[in-house]
Coordinates of C-alpha atoms in Angstrom, one line a residue:
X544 CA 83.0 51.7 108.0
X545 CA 82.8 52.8 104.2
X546 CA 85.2 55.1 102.7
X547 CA 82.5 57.9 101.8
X548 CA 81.3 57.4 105.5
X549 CA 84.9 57.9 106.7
X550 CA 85.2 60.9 105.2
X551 CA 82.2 62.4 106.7
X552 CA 83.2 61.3 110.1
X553 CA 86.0 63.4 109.4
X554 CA 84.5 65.9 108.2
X555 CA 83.0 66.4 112.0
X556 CA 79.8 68.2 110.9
X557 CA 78.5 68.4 114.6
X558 CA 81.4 71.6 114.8
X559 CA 79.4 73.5 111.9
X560 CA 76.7 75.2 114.5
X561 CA 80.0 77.0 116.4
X562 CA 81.7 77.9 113.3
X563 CA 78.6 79.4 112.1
X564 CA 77.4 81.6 115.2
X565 CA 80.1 84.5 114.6
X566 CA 78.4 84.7 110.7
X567 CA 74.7 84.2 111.8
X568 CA 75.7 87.1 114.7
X569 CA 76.2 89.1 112.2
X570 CA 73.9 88.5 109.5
X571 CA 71.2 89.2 112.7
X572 CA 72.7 92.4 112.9
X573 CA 73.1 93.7 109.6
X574 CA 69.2 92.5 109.0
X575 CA 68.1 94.6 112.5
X576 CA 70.1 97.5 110.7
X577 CA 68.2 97.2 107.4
X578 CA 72.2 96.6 105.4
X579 CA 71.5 93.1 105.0
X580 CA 72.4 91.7 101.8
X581 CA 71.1 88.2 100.9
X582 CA 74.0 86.9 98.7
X583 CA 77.0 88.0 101.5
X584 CA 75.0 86.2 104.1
X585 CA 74.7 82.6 102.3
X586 CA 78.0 82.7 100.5
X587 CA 79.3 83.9 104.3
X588 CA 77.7 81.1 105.3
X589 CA 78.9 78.9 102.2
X590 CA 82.6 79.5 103.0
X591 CA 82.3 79.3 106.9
X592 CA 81.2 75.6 106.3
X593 CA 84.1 74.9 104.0
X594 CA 86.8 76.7 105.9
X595 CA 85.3 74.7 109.1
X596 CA 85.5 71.5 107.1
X597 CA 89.4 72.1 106.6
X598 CA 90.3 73.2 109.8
X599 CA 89.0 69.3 111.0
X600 CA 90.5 67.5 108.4
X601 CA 93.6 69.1 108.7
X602 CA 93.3 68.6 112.1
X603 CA 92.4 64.8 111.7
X604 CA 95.8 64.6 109.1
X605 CA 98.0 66.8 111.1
X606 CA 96.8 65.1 115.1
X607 CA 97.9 61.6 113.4
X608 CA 101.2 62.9 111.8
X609 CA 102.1 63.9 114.9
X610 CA 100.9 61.5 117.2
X611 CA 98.5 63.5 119.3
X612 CA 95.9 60.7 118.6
X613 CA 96.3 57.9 119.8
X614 CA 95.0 55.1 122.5
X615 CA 94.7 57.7 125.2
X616 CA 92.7 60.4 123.5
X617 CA 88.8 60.7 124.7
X618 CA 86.8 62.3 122.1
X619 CA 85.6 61.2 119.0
X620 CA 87.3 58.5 116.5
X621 CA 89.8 60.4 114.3
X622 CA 89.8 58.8 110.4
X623 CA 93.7 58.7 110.3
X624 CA 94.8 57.5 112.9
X625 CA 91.9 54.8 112.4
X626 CA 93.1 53.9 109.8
X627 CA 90.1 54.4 107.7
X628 CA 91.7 57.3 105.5
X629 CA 95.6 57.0 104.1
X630 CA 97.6 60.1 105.1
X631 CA 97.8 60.4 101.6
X632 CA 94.2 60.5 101.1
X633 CA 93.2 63.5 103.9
X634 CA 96.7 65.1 102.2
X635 CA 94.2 65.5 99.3
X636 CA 90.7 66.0 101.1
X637 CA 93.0 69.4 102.7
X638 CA 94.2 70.8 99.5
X639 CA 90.9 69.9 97.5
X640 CA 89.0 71.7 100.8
X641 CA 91.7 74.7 100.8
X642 CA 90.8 75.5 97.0
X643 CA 87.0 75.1 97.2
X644 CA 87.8 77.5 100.5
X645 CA 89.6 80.0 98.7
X646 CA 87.3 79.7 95.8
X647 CA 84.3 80.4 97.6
X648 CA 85.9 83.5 99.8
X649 CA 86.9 85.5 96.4
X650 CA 83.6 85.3 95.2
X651 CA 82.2 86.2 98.5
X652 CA 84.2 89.6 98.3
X653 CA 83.1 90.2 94.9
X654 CA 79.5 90.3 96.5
X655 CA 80.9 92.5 99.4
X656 CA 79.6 96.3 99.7
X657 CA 82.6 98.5 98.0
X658 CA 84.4 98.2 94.9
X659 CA 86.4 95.8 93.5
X660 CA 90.4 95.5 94.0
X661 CA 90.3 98.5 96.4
X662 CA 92.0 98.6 99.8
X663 CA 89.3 97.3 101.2
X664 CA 88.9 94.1 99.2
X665 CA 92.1 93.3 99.6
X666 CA 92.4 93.9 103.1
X667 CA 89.1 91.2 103.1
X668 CA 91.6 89.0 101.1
X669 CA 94.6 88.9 102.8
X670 CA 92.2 88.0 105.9
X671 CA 90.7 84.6 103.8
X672 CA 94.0 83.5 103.6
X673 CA 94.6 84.1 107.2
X674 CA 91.7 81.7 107.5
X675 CA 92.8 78.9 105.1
X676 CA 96.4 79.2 106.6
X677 CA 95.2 79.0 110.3
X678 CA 92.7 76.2 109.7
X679 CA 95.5 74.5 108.1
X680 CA 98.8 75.4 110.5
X681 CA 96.5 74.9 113.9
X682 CA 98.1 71.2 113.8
X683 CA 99.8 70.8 110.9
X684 CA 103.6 71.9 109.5
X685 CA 106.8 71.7 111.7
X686 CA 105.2 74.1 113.6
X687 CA 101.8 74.5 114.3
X688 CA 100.5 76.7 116.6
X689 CA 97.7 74.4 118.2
X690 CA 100.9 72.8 120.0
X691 CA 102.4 76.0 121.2
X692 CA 99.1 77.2 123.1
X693 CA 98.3 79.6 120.3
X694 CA 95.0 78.0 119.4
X695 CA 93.0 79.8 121.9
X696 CA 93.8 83.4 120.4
X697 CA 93.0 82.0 116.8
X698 CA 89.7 80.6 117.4
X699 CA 88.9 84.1 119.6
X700 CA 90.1 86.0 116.5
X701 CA 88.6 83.8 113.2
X702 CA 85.7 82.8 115.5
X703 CA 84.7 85.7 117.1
X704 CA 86.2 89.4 116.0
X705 CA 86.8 88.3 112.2
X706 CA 83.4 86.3 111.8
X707 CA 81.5 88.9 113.1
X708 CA 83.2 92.2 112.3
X709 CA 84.5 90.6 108.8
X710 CA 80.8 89.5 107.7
X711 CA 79.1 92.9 108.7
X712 CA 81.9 94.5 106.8
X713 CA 80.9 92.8 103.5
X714 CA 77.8 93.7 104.2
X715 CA 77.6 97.6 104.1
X716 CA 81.6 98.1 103.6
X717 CA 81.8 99.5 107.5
X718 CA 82.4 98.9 110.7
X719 CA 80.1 99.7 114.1
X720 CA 82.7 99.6 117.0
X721 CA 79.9 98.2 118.8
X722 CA 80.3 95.2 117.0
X723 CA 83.3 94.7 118.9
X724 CA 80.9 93.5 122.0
X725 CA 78.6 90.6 120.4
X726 CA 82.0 89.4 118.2
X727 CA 84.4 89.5 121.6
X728 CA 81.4 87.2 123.2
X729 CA 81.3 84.7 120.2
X730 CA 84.9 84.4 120.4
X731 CA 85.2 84.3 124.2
X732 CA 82.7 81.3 124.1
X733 CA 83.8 79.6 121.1
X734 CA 87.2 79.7 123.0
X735 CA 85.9 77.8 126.2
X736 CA 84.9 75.2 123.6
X737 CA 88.8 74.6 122.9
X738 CA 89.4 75.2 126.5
X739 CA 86.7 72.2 127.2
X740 CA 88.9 69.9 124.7
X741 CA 92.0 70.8 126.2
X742 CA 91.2 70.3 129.3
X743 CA 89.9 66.7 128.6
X744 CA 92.8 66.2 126.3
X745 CA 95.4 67.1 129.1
X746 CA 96.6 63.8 129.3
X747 CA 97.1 62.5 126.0
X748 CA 98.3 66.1 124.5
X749 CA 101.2 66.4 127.2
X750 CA 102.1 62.6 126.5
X751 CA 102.4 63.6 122.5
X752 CA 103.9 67.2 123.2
X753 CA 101.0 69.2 122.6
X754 CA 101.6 72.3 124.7
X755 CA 98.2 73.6 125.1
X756 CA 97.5 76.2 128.0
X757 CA 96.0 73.4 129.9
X758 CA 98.8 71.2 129.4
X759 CA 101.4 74.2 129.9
X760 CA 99.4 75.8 133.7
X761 CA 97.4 73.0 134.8
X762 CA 93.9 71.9 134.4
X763 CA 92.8 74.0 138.5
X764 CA 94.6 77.4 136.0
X765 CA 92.5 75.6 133.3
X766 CA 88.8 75.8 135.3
X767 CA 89.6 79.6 136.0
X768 CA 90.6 80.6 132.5
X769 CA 87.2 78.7 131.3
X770 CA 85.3 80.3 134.0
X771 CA 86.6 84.1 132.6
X772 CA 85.7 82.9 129.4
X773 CA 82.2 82.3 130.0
X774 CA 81.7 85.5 132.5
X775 CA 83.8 87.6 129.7
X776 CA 81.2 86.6 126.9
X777 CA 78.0 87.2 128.9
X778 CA 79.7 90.5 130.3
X779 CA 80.0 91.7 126.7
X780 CA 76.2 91.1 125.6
X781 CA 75.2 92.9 128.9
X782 CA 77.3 95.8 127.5
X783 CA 75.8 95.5 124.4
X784 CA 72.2 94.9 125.5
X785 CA 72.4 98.3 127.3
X786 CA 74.1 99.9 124.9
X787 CA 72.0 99.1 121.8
X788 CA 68.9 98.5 123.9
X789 CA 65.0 99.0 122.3
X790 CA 63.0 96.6 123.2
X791 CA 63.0 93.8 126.3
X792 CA 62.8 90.9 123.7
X793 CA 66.4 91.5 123.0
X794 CA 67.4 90.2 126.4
X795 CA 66.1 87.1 125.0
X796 CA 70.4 86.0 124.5
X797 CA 70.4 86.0 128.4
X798 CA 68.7 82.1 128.2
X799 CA 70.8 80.3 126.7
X800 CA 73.3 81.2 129.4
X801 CA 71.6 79.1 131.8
X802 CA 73.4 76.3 130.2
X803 CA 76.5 77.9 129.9
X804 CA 76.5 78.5 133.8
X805 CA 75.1 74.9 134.6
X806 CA 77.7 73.2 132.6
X807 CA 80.4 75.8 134.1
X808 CA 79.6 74.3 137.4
X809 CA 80.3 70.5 136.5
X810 CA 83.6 71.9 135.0
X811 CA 84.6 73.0 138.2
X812 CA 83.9 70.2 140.2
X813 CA 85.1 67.6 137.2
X814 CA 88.2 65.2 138.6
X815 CA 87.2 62.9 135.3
X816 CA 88.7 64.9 132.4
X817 CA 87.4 62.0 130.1
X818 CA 83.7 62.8 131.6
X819 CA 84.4 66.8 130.0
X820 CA 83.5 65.3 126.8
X821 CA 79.5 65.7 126.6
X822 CA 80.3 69.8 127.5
X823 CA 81.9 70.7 124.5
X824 CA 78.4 70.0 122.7
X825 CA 76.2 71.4 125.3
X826 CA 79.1 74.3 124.9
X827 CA 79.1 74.5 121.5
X828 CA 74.9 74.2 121.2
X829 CA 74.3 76.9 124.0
X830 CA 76.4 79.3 121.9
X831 CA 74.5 78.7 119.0
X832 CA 71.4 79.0 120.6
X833 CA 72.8 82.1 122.1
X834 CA 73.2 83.8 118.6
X835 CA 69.6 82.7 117.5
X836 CA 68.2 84.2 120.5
X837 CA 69.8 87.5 119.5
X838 CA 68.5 87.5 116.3
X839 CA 64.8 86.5 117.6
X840 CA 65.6 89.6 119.7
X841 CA 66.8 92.2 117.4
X842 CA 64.3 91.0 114.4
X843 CA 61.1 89.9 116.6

């Protein structure tokens, strides 16, 4: 495998559609809402790839420091511990990918709706460097929270409530609390993404010390917990349908659940953690899909 190649293998591109639903949510909304403004959604969009490129390079650097990969884990090849890419080498790729990230987030507050270096650009600033510093400290540093079953309650925060609340914010310099409903959804699903990996990680993570909630209550605690996550999310559009509700075409989201409920049943019934694998992209896809068919909905 080439070097360049390496590097996009690690770069994991197939994780961009998931990172992205919280920002297309809201971009759907703020257009329905006639507040959309075209430069906040693209550099939202921008910096969401960036920030999502870090998080799985530092991932890739920190998994390999730390031994998580290794002969036992399932998913896909890991550059690192491959070989393919020095430590040294991803050591760069994660700063150079931290600057570009914080780069690209300060000009996308300059673009935001309210006035520059007041409370609330700041406040919009402080939370990008949340974001760098949780891509970054999910596995790597002396003690990263990925390994302390933290992850889950990041990727509901950055992925769902700070995606979607945080874009719509930049883009009329407010907050709808109903917003609360379609974010809380994103990030209950994009959480039963990491619950997916967990679960088929359990092995190799509790061999290399990584104390995910799977590896902490069991993978039978594990199917439950992925099974609120799924009801929790669809739950919350319901809410929201009723609550914000015009037109039948925006029950249109309701769909894409179908495959969120079929693949919930195989989790279920799974013995095979290795065999979880294939889910996390029909997981991650059905969410996506999810977010589009809101937006056909609202804007259609």
């Amino acid at each position: 495998m080439s070097k360049i190649k390496s590097y996009i293998t690690s770069f994991r591109l197939r994780t961009l559609p998931l990172a992205l639903s919280s920002i297309l949510m809201a971009n759907f909304i703020a257009a329905y809402n006639s507040v959309y403004q075209w430069k906040v959604g693209l550099w939202a969009v921008i910096t969401t790839i960036l920030l999502q490129i870090l998080s799985n390079v530092a991932n890739d650097y920190g998994d390999a420091v730390s031994g998580a990969d290794n002969e036992e884990r399932v998913g896909p090849d890991r550059m690192v511990a491959k070989g393919n890419i020095s430590f040294n080498e991803m050591k760069v790729t994660v700063i150079v990918f931290s600057v570009l990230s914080f780069v690209s987030g300060v000009y996308l507050i300059s673009l935001g709706n309210f006035e520059a270096m007041s409370i609330k650009a700041w406040g919009l600033f402080a939370l990008g460097l949340g974001a760098i510093a949780a891509a970054i400290k999910y596995t790597v540093g002396k003690n990263p929270y990925g390994y302390r079953g933290m992850g889950d309650v990041f990727v509901f925060i950055f992925f769902g409530l700070a995606g979607v609340l945080g874009t719509y914010f930049l883009h009329t310099g407010g907050i709808n609390i109903w917003l609360l409903l379609p974010a809380s959804a994103v990030g209950f699903l994009s959480a039963g993404v990491l619950n997916l990996n967990n679960l088929r990680d359990i092995v190799s993570d509790g061999n290399s010390g990584k104390n995910t909630l799977i590896v902490k209550n069991g993978s039978n605690w594990g199917k439950k917990y992925h099974a609120f996550l799924l009801i929790a999310s669809l739950v919350c559009m319901i809410i929201y349908g009723f609550a914000q509700f015009e037109s039948l075409w925006q029950w249109l989201f309701l769909l894409p659940y179908v495959l969120v409920f079929k693949s919930l049943g195989f989790v279920v019934k799974n013995q095979e953690p290795a065999q979880l694998d294939p889910h996390l992209k029909k997981l991650a896809i059905a969410t996506f899909l999810m977010v589009i068919m809101s937006g056909v909905g609202l804007l259609f």
